[in-house]
């Protein structure tokens, strides 16, 4: 019986644990998490593995776990352990693992590194950017340059801090720029490294994520997914890691066509090759393009993940009908050419549930009890994945972030209806935050896509794909 | 009749005063004789208001991360109390101090008990925003967002779009929306067997770039023109719409009939919505100033003239006279709404029956008074057909009101 060691504790890792736990290979699933995730625990128990609690970002603690478990391969879920060189550690110990080394994970960790790589290797879908160590300079840039900008922390900080402002109303330009320049301090405070702020040209269009499995020789794309970033109902309010997602039907989304899928795949492949050249080492793991269909480029990279997206994973993996656990092993051991993926053509919808306070006040969102009627929810057809919630005694206690992700694989209208029924079976001692609109606004997205498609197709025919610039009297040309 | 607006920033680095200022300018077509803006900051509420259109408000440097605004005919809004600030479109039959206090303490009960036909935006002094649309849905109310930063409540789409926001959806009739830093949530407090969207909002009041009552106003008005062409075939040389509201009607009539559309008028000064003008003198000079006919567009032609509505008929009479002076051979009048015969109890500026020409005279008399060759109103069935349903308040056209 092969053993697998899974690193991480969120809903994404719950999904991965399930894929490993239901594989025909009969893996024994071991997990290292910072707290006991009830969903992962269920699978660890069922497969006769073991649940280790520890710091998933500590090289020493992971090494200890590897020695203790002696796994046949490893799977790293979140990005932070990758940044800390946890994949390097597995490989040093001679254990194959899903996840790039720290060098390769730079594609996600440093947005400046990512943008420079895309420009150096002339990868399509790249945006103009500037970066700043000095906050005064960043604020000055925002105040002086014309055009719409996105202000981001230069590092991956868990999907926080992004400020996006379309400066299309000259009469509000000053207000928007003033708020943005004030926001710079805030954004910079999230960043540990020297380069604090990344400023990119702002683009608009429907967003989607393409995940690609690669061992450096083969590339296997997963079905597209879209995540919903705004915290509150109807796509209003602060940025989150994602309050839900959709995937399908088939490999596409209703608003992304096959040609756009192929172009997106090409962009991610080229990037994986560029990373390998740059760090002189194959990229083994998952490279995910967080993309947007834009008028400037068509498929465009907003950012990269060096792992599976969360909550996109909960939308995608439950649609895979082939043995995904086995695929993960083939990926870790660089035999991806032997893997194939079969999917349920029906789409899926995921909705996340968070305690009141998320994402602005973690303390407020921590320490609450949640109850759910799991058997009844499963009966209705809902897959329940546990996220930022720990099993303490007989209780489920929130840890401050998104506590649950609920997936239904079915046609969109049927899926939303089943989700509504499942949500009536969840209760808490605090108010719960979730979005009713996920999966209900497909036609709006289709319209948005259609509009940008006119523009980028026209640019393509004129040979001006990707050509853009801003000019302002004080700032000059950018 | 009024435009109401609420802007809420989730991050206090925003100063939203100018968002309110420009947003409410985007709603001033709903009434402009009185306007105001109220913002909330650490120092409490700051309000400016005056007897002017929003664009003429003098906006000092004020701070605030949330606020409400009003443009319309009422002097009292934005209405500030110890509990918060309130803007209302419509008529609420509850004491406003009492309502404000109740909204602060228990918004659901307050709105369950509030009697009237209205949409409202309330911002409490401790930074919670409430929007509500009455169960008949007579008055519109929409919600929009701006990136990760703002939530916007607005009577109509332009209040959202002119500040760079994105329309999310309409608030449903009887639905409460609650906004604070940590959540946006909705609750349907009251449900009516069917909605009663305001017909005047559709045929006249809403802006043509609005999406209101589940429909694009521009498309509906072009279809009204097409419907008129189906109901009333006229031998004419040119179709002219009275600016600005009736221009889409004229475009629709022209498309359907094949008779060319022409701009028959040019505008003097800033656009004045004559139906909204509080004083009769302004109504008359407003139209005459607004509508200076273009001689070459009408001379020697059989003119089909389309207007959105007819109240006293006086402005239209002058318009027809002016067209004749410039050499129009025939003037056939089409009205893009059914006859107005009753005063609106819900705050829309439809005057009393005695002032309404269509309530007092038969068609042949009106034609004579107008000095027109013929006159025709859109049928009620035609209006229903164009809108696509019968969930309309047509009280001012039938004297049958859904409430009171």
PDB file of N, CA, C and O in Angstrom, chain B residues 273-329:
ATOM      1  N   UNK B 273     -36.501  70.272 -17.804  1.00  0.00           N
ATOM      2  CA  UNK B 273     -37.603  69.310 -17.888  1.00  0.00           C
ATOM      3  C   UNK B 273     -38.866  70.051 -17.501  1.00  0.00           C
ATOM      4  O   UNK B 273     -39.133  70.313 -16.336  1.00  0.00           O
ATOM      5  N   UNK B 274     -39.634  70.397 -18.493  1.00  0.00           N
ATOM      6  CA  UNK B 274     -40.757  71.298 -18.255  1.00  0.00           C
ATOM      7  C   UNK B 274     -41.835  70.692 -17.386  1.00  0.00           C
ATOM      8  O   UNK B 274     -42.511  71.387 -16.655  1.00  0.00           O
ATOM      9  N   UNK B 275     -41.986  69.402 -17.437  1.00  0.00           N
ATOM     10  CA  UNK B 275     -43.025  68.780 -16.619  1.00  0.00           C
ATOM     11  C   UNK B 275     -42.677  68.939 -15.136  1.00  0.00           C
ATOM     12  O   UNK B 275     -43.529  68.936 -14.269  1.00  0.00           O
ATOM     13  N   UNK B 276     -41.355  69.053 -14.856  1.00  0.00           N
ATOM     14  CA  UNK B 276     -40.913  69.148 -13.473  1.00  0.00           C
ATOM     15  C   UNK B 276     -40.945  70.570 -12.948  1.00  0.00           C
ATOM     16  O   UNK B 276     -40.903  70.786 -11.753  1.00  0.00           O
ATOM     17  N   UNK B 277     -40.954  71.533 -13.838  1.00  0.00           N
ATOM     18  CA  UNK B 277     -40.846  72.916 -13.377  1.00  0.00           C
ATOM     19  C   UNK B 277     -42.006  73.236 -12.460  1.00  0.00           C
ATOM     20  O   UNK B 277     -43.153  72.903 -12.733  1.00  0.00           O
ATOM     21  N   UNK B 278     -41.678  73.881 -11.335  1.00  0.00           N
ATOM     22  CA  UNK B 278     -42.715  74.068 -10.328  1.00  0.00           C
ATOM     23  C   UNK B 278     -43.665  75.180 -10.743  1.00  0.00           C
ATOM     24  O   UNK B 278     -44.837  75.157 -10.398  1.00  0.00           O
ATOM     25  N   UNK B 279     -43.184  76.130 -11.523  1.00  0.00           N
ATOM     26  CA  UNK B 279     -44.124  77.214 -11.787  1.00  0.00           C
ATOM     27  C   UNK B 279     -44.560  77.238 -13.246  1.00  0.00           C
ATOM     28  O   UNK B 279     -43.849  76.840 -14.153  1.00  0.00           O
ATOM     29  N   UNK B 280     -45.814  77.643 -13.438  1.00  0.00           N
ATOM     30  CA  UNK B 280     -46.433  77.558 -14.755  1.00  0.00           C
ATOM     31  C   UNK B 280     -45.707  78.403 -15.781  1.00  0.00           C
ATOM     32  O   UNK B 280     -45.562  78.009 -16.931  1.00  0.00           O
ATOM     33  N   UNK B 281     -45.257  79.571 -15.345  1.00  0.00           N
ATOM     34  CA  UNK B 281     -44.560  80.469 -16.255  1.00  0.00           C
ATOM     35  C   UNK B 281     -43.307  79.785 -16.804  1.00  0.00           C
ATOM     36  O   UNK B 281     -43.044  79.779 -17.999  1.00  0.00           O
ATOM     37  N   UNK B 282     -42.570  79.141 -15.881  1.00  0.00           N
ATOM     38  CA  UNK B 282     -41.342  78.458 -16.279  1.00  0.00           C
ATOM     39  C   UNK B 282     -41.650  77.307 -17.237  1.00  0.00           C
ATOM     40  O   UNK B 282     -40.901  77.025 -18.160  1.00  0.00           O
ATOM     41  N   UNK B 283     -42.802  76.674 -17.015  1.00  0.00           N
ATOM     42  CA  UNK B 283     -43.182  75.570 -17.905  1.00  0.00           C
ATOM     43  C   UNK B 283     -43.295  76.072 -19.331  1.00  0.00           C
ATOM     44  O   UNK B 283     -42.827  75.432 -20.267  1.00  0.00           O
ATOM     45  N   UNK B 284     -43.924  77.223 -19.498  1.00  0.00           N
ATOM     46  CA  UNK B 284     -44.132  77.737 -20.840  1.00  0.00           C
ATOM     47  C   UNK B 284     -42.828  78.257 -21.441  1.00  0.00           C
ATOM     48  O   UNK B 284     -42.427  77.850 -22.526  1.00  0.00           O
ATOM     49  N   UNK B 285     -42.151  79.133 -20.693  1.00  0.00           N
ATOM     50  CA  UNK B 285     -40.919  79.655 -21.282  1.00  0.00           C
ATOM     51  C   UNK B 285     -39.886  78.545 -21.421  1.00  0.00           C
ATOM     52  O   UNK B 285     -39.091  78.543 -22.342  1.00  0.00           O
ATOM     53  N   UNK B 286     -39.953  77.584 -20.491  1.00  0.00           N
ATOM     54  CA  UNK B 286     -39.007  76.462 -20.547  1.00  0.00           C
ATOM     55  C   UNK B 286     -39.095  75.766 -21.884  1.00  0.00           C
ATOM     56  O   UNK B 286     -38.096  75.553 -22.551  1.00  0.00           O
ATOM     57  N   UNK B 287     -40.313  75.480 -22.300  1.00  0.00           N
ATOM     58  CA  UNK B 287     -40.491  74.776 -23.563  1.00  0.00           C
ATOM     59  C   UNK B 287     -40.090  75.633 -24.742  1.00  0.00           C
ATOM     60  O   UNK B 287     -39.410  75.198 -25.656  1.00  0.00           O
ATOM     61  N   UNK B 288     -40.522  76.903 -24.689  1.00  0.00           N
ATOM     62  CA  UNK B 288     -40.235  77.738 -25.858  1.00  0.00           C
ATOM     63  C   UNK B 288     -38.742  77.996 -25.999  1.00  0.00           C
ATOM     64  O   UNK B 288     -38.223  78.040 -27.103  1.00  0.00           O
ATOM     65  N   UNK B 289     -38.088  78.139 -24.848  1.00  0.00           N
ATOM     66  CA  UNK B 289     -36.643  78.308 -24.897  1.00  0.00           C
ATOM     67  C   UNK B 289     -35.988  77.040 -25.409  1.00  0.00           C
ATOM     68  O   UNK B 289     -35.120  77.047 -26.262  1.00  0.00           O
ATOM     69  N   UNK B 290     -36.457  75.940 -24.841  1.00  0.00           N
ATOM     70  CA  UNK B 290     -35.876  74.637 -25.123  1.00  0.00           C
ATOM     71  C   UNK B 290     -36.048  74.268 -26.591  1.00  0.00           C
ATOM     72  O   UNK B 290     -35.162  73.744 -27.228  1.00  0.00           O
ATOM     73  N   UNK B 291     -37.265  74.562 -27.106  1.00  0.00           N
ATOM     74  CA  UNK B 291     -37.589  74.048 -28.422  1.00  0.00           C
ATOM     75  C   UNK B 291     -37.628  75.144 -29.463  1.00  0.00           C
ATOM     76  O   UNK B 291     -38.666  75.714 -29.725  1.00  0.00           O
ATOM     77  N   UNK B 292     -36.528  75.423 -30.055  1.00  0.00           N
ATOM     78  CA  UNK B 292     -36.553  76.353 -31.159  1.00  0.00           C
ATOM     79  C   UNK B 292     -36.616  75.533 -32.433  1.00  0.00           C
ATOM     80  O   UNK B 292     -35.701  74.755 -32.723  1.00  0.00           O
ATOM     81  N   UNK B 293     -37.714  75.662 -33.182  1.00  0.00           N
ATOM     82  CA  UNK B 293     -37.869  74.791 -34.357  1.00  0.00           C
ATOM     83  C   UNK B 293     -36.886  75.167 -35.472  1.00  0.00           C
ATOM     84  O   UNK B 293     -36.494  76.327 -35.602  1.00  0.00           O
ATOM     85  N   UNK B 294     -36.548  74.175 -36.288  1.00  0.00           N
ATOM     86  CA  UNK B 294     -35.617  74.363 -37.403  1.00  0.00           C
ATOM     87  C   UNK B 294     -36.441  74.446 -38.688  1.00  0.00           C
ATOM     88  O   UNK B 294     -37.107  73.479 -39.067  1.00  0.00           O
ATOM     89  N   UNK B 295     -36.386  75.597 -39.315  1.00  0.00           N
ATOM     90  CA  UNK B 295     -37.285  75.872 -40.435  1.00  0.00           C
ATOM     91  C   UNK B 295     -37.150  74.848 -41.567  1.00  0.00           C
ATOM     92  O   UNK B 295     -38.146  74.307 -42.055  1.00  0.00           O
ATOM     93  N   UNK B 296     -35.938  74.595 -41.968  1.00  0.00           N
ATOM     94  CA  UNK B 296     -35.766  73.734 -43.146  1.00  0.00           C
ATOM     95  C   UNK B 296     -36.208  72.291 -42.892  1.00  0.00           C
ATOM     96  O   UNK B 296     -36.451  71.539 -43.819  1.00  0.00           O
ATOM     97  N   UNK B 297     -36.322  71.919 -41.608  1.00  0.00           N
ATOM     98  CA  UNK B 297     -36.772  70.555 -41.300  1.00  0.00           C
ATOM     99  C   UNK B 297     -38.280  70.414 -41.458  1.00  0.00           C
ATOM    100  O   UNK B 297     -38.789  69.301 -41.583  1.00  0.00           O
ATOM    101  N   UNK B 298     -39.019  71.541 -41.425  1.00  0.00           N
ATOM    102  CA  UNK B 298     -40.484  71.442 -41.409  1.00  0.00           C
ATOM    103  C   UNK B 298     -41.186  72.156 -42.564  1.00  0.00           C
ATOM    104  O   UNK B 298     -42.335  71.862 -42.879  1.00  0.00           O
ATOM    105  N   UNK B 299     -40.517  73.089 -43.207  1.00  0.00           N
ATOM    106  CA  UNK B 299     -41.186  73.933 -44.211  1.00  0.00           C
ATOM    107  C   UNK B 299     -41.742  73.112 -45.368  1.00  0.00           C
ATOM    108  O   UNK B 299     -41.037  72.303 -45.967  1.00  0.00           O
ATOM    109  N   UNK B 300     -43.028  73.314 -45.625  1.00  0.00           N
ATOM    110  CA  UNK B 300     -43.678  72.638 -46.748  1.00  0.00           C
ATOM    111  C   UNK B 300     -43.923  71.159 -46.508  1.00  0.00           C
ATOM    112  O   UNK B 300     -44.265  70.420 -47.424  1.00  0.00           O
ATOM    113  N   UNK B 301     -43.758  70.712 -45.264  1.00  0.00           N
ATOM    114  CA  UNK B 301     -43.878  69.279 -45.008  1.00  0.00           C
ATOM    115  C   UNK B 301     -45.099  68.938 -44.172  1.00  0.00           C
ATOM    116  O   UNK B 301     -45.581  69.745 -43.391  1.00  0.00           O
ATOM    117  N   UNK B 302     -45.525  67.704 -44.369  1.00  0.00           N
ATOM    118  CA  UNK B 302     -46.568  67.157 -43.500  1.00  0.00           C
ATOM    119  C   UNK B 302     -45.836  66.520 -42.311  1.00  0.00           C
ATOM    120  O   UNK B 302     -45.185  65.497 -42.460  1.00  0.00           O
ATOM    121  N   UNK B 303     -45.951  67.205 -41.149  1.00  0.00           N
ATOM    122  CA  UNK B 303     -45.137  66.831 -39.993  1.00  0.00           C
ATOM    123  C   UNK B 303     -45.890  65.873 -39.071  1.00  0.00           C
ATOM    124  O   UNK B 303     -47.047  66.126 -38.719  1.00  0.00           O
ATOM    125  N   UNK B 304     -45.228  64.799 -38.696  1.00  0.00           N
ATOM    126  CA  UNK B 304     -45.748  63.929 -37.637  1.00  0.00           C
ATOM    127  C   UNK B 304     -44.954  64.264 -36.379  1.00  0.00           C
ATOM    128  O   UNK B 304     -43.745  64.035 -36.331  1.00  0.00           O
ATOM    129  N   UNK B 305     -45.614  64.876 -35.416  1.00  0.00           N
ATOM    130  CA  UNK B 305     -44.948  65.376 -34.220  1.00  0.00           C
ATOM    131  C   UNK B 305     -45.262  64.453 -33.043  1.00  0.00           C
ATOM    132  O   UNK B 305     -46.423  64.209 -32.735  1.00  0.00           O
ATOM    133  N   UNK B 306     -44.229  63.956 -32.413  1.00  0.00           N
ATOM    134  CA  UNK B 306     -44.466  63.026 -31.286  1.00  0.00           C
ATOM    135  C   UNK B 306     -43.970  63.633 -29.980  1.00  0.00           C
ATOM    136  O   UNK B 306     -42.862  64.173 -29.912  1.00  0.00           O
ATOM    137  N   UNK B 307     -44.826  63.558 -28.967  1.00  0.00           N
ATOM    138  CA  UNK B 307     -44.417  64.003 -27.627  1.00  0.00           C
ATOM    139  C   UNK B 307     -44.674  62.863 -26.642  1.00  0.00           C
ATOM    140  O   UNK B 307     -45.395  61.919 -26.944  1.00  0.00           O
ATOM    141  N   UNK B 308     -44.070  62.985 -25.449  1.00  0.00           N
ATOM    142  CA  UNK B 308     -44.176  61.874 -24.497  1.00  0.00           C
ATOM    143  C   UNK B 308     -45.504  61.865 -23.755  1.00  0.00           C
ATOM    144  O   UNK B 308     -46.008  60.820 -23.379  1.00  0.00           O
ATOM    145  N   UNK B 309     -46.056  63.065 -23.524  1.00  0.00           N
ATOM    146  CA  UNK B 309     -47.294  63.122 -22.747  1.00  0.00           C
ATOM    147  C   UNK B 309     -47.931  64.486 -22.968  1.00  0.00           C
ATOM    148  O   UNK B 309     -47.319  65.377 -23.554  1.00  0.00           O
ATOM    149  N   UNK B 310     -49.173  64.627 -22.510  1.00  0.00           N
ATOM    150  CA  UNK B 310     -49.818  65.927 -22.600  1.00  0.00           C
ATOM    151  C   UNK B 310     -50.492  66.201 -21.273  1.00  0.00           C
ATOM    152  O   UNK B 310     -51.304  65.411 -20.804  1.00  0.00           O
ATOM    153  N   UNK B 311     -50.150  67.333 -20.668  1.00  0.00           N
ATOM    154  CA  UNK B 311     -50.739  67.674 -19.377  1.00  0.00           C
ATOM    155  C   UNK B 311     -51.806  68.732 -19.615  1.00  0.00           C
ATOM    156  O   UNK B 311     -52.954  68.414 -19.854  1.00  0.00           O
ATOM    157  N   UNK B 312     -51.437  70.012 -19.623  1.00  0.00           N
ATOM    158  CA  UNK B 312     -52.426  71.055 -19.912  1.00  0.00           C
ATOM    159  C   UNK B 312     -52.575  71.248 -21.414  1.00  0.00           C
ATOM    160  O   UNK B 312     -53.567  71.795 -21.875  1.00  0.00           O
ATOM    161  N   UNK B 313     -51.556  70.832 -22.142  1.00  0.00           N
ATOM    162  CA  UNK B 313     -51.590  70.985 -23.591  1.00  0.00           C
ATOM    163  C   UNK B 313     -51.052  72.318 -24.061  1.00  0.00           C
ATOM    164  O   UNK B 313     -50.861  72.526 -25.249  1.00  0.00           O
ATOM    165  N   UNK B 314     -50.785  73.216 -23.123  1.00  0.00           N
ATOM    166  CA  UNK B 314     -50.390  74.559 -23.507  1.00  0.00           C
ATOM    167  C   UNK B 314     -49.039  74.576 -24.240  1.00  0.00           C
ATOM    168  O   UNK B 314     -48.879  75.262 -25.238  1.00  0.00           O
ATOM    169  N   UNK B 315     -48.088  73.837 -23.716  1.00  0.00           N
ATOM    170  CA  UNK B 315     -46.760  73.852 -24.343  1.00  0.00           C
ATOM    171  C   UNK B 315     -46.821  73.252 -25.744  1.00  0.00           C
ATOM    172  O   UNK B 315     -46.206  73.751 -26.673  1.00  0.00           O
ATOM    173  N   UNK B 316     -47.620  72.212 -25.871  1.00  0.00           N
ATOM    174  CA  UNK B 316     -47.722  71.562 -27.175  1.00  0.00           C
ATOM    175  C   UNK B 316     -48.414  72.495 -28.178  1.00  0.00           C
ATOM    176  O   UNK B 316     -48.042  72.560 -29.349  1.00  0.00           O
ATOM    177  N   UNK B 317     -49.406  73.216 -27.698  1.00  0.00           N
ATOM    178  CA  UNK B 317     -50.107  74.171 -28.571  1.00  0.00           C
ATOM    179  C   UNK B 317     -49.104  75.188 -29.126  1.00  0.00           C
ATOM    180  O   UNK B 317     -49.101  75.474 -30.327  1.00  0.00           O
ATOM    181  N   UNK B 318     -48.270  75.725 -28.254  1.00  0.00           N
ATOM    182  CA  UNK B 318     -47.260  76.692 -28.699  1.00  0.00           C
ATOM    183  C   UNK B 318     -46.299  76.077 -29.697  1.00  0.00           C
ATOM    184  O   UNK B 318     -45.895  76.708 -30.669  1.00  0.00           O
ATOM    185  N   UNK B 319     -45.923  74.855 -29.421  1.00  0.00           N
ATOM    186  CA  UNK B 319     -44.983  74.170 -30.308  1.00  0.00           C
ATOM    187  C   UNK B 319     -45.584  74.025 -31.706  1.00  0.00           C
ATOM    188  O   UNK B 319     -44.921  74.286 -32.718  1.00  0.00           O
ATOM    189  N   UNK B 320     -46.845  73.603 -31.754  1.00  0.00           N
ATOM    190  CA  UNK B 320     -47.517  73.410 -33.043  1.00  0.00           C
ATOM    191  C   UNK B 320     -47.625  74.744 -33.786  1.00  0.00           C
ATOM    192  O   UNK B 320     -47.353  74.834 -34.986  1.00  0.00           O
ATOM    193  N   UNK B 321     -47.964  75.785 -33.036  1.00  0.00           N
ATOM    194  CA  UNK B 321     -48.066  77.121 -33.631  1.00  0.00           C
ATOM    195  C   UNK B 321     -46.732  77.516 -34.272  1.00  0.00           C
ATOM    196  O   UNK B 321     -46.679  77.983 -35.412  1.00  0.00           O
ATOM    197  N   UNK B 322     -45.653  77.266 -33.532  1.00  0.00           N
ATOM    198  CA  UNK B 322     -44.318  77.614 -34.046  1.00  0.00           C
ATOM    199  C   UNK B 322     -43.964  76.834 -35.308  1.00  0.00           C
ATOM    200  O   UNK B 322     -43.323  77.357 -36.209  1.00  0.00           O
ATOM    201  N   UNK B 323     -44.374  75.575 -35.340  1.00  0.00           N
ATOM    202  CA  UNK B 323     -44.111  74.768 -36.539  1.00  0.00           C
ATOM    203  C   UNK B 323     -44.867  75.331 -37.735  1.00  0.00           C
ATOM    204  O   UNK B 323     -44.352  75.399 -38.852  1.00  0.00           O
ATOM    205  N   UNK B 324     -46.105  75.736 -37.514  1.00  0.00           N
ATOM    206  CA  UNK B 324     -46.925  76.293 -38.593  1.00  0.00           C
ATOM    207  C   UNK B 324     -46.312  77.587 -39.122  1.00  0.00           C
ATOM    208  O   UNK B 324     -46.270  77.803 -40.332  1.00  0.00           O
ATOM    209  N   UNK B 325     -45.844  78.421 -38.188  1.00  0.00           N
ATOM    210  CA  UNK B 325     -45.229  79.691 -38.578  1.00  0.00           C
ATOM    211  C   UNK B 325     -44.043  79.451 -39.508  1.00  0.00           C
ATOM    212  O   UNK B 325     -43.789  80.213 -40.429  1.00  0.00           O
ATOM    213  N   UNK B 326     -43.343  78.351 -39.259  1.00  0.00           N
ATOM    214  CA  UNK B 326     -42.174  78.047 -40.086  1.00  0.00           C
ATOM    215  C   UNK B 326     -42.529  77.295 -41.367  1.00  0.00           C
ATOM    216  O   UNK B 326     -41.650  76.894 -42.120  1.00  0.00           O
ATOM    217  N   UNK B 327     -43.815  77.072 -41.581  1.00  0.00           N
ATOM    218  CA  UNK B 327     -44.218  76.540 -42.877  1.00  0.00           C
ATOM    219  C   UNK B 327     -44.608  75.083 -42.916  1.00  0.00           C
ATOM    220  O   UNK B 327     -44.682  74.488 -44.002  1.00  0.00           O
ATOM    221  N   UNK B 328     -44.882  74.482 -41.765  1.00  0.00           N
ATOM    222  CA  UNK B 328     -45.368  73.100 -41.770  1.00  0.00           C
ATOM    223  C   UNK B 328     -46.745  73.072 -42.446  1.00  0.00           C
ATOM    224  O   UNK B 328     -47.614  73.881 -42.108  1.00  0.00           O
ATOM    225  N   UNK B 329     -46.921  72.145 -43.408  1.00  0.00           N
ATOM    226  CA  UNK B 329     -48.206  72.078 -44.119  1.00  0.00           C
ATOM    227  C   UNK B 329     -49.283  71.448 -43.246  1.00  0.00           C
ATOM    228  O   UNK B 329     -50.404  71.926 -43.183  1.00  0.00           O
TER     229      UNK B 329
END
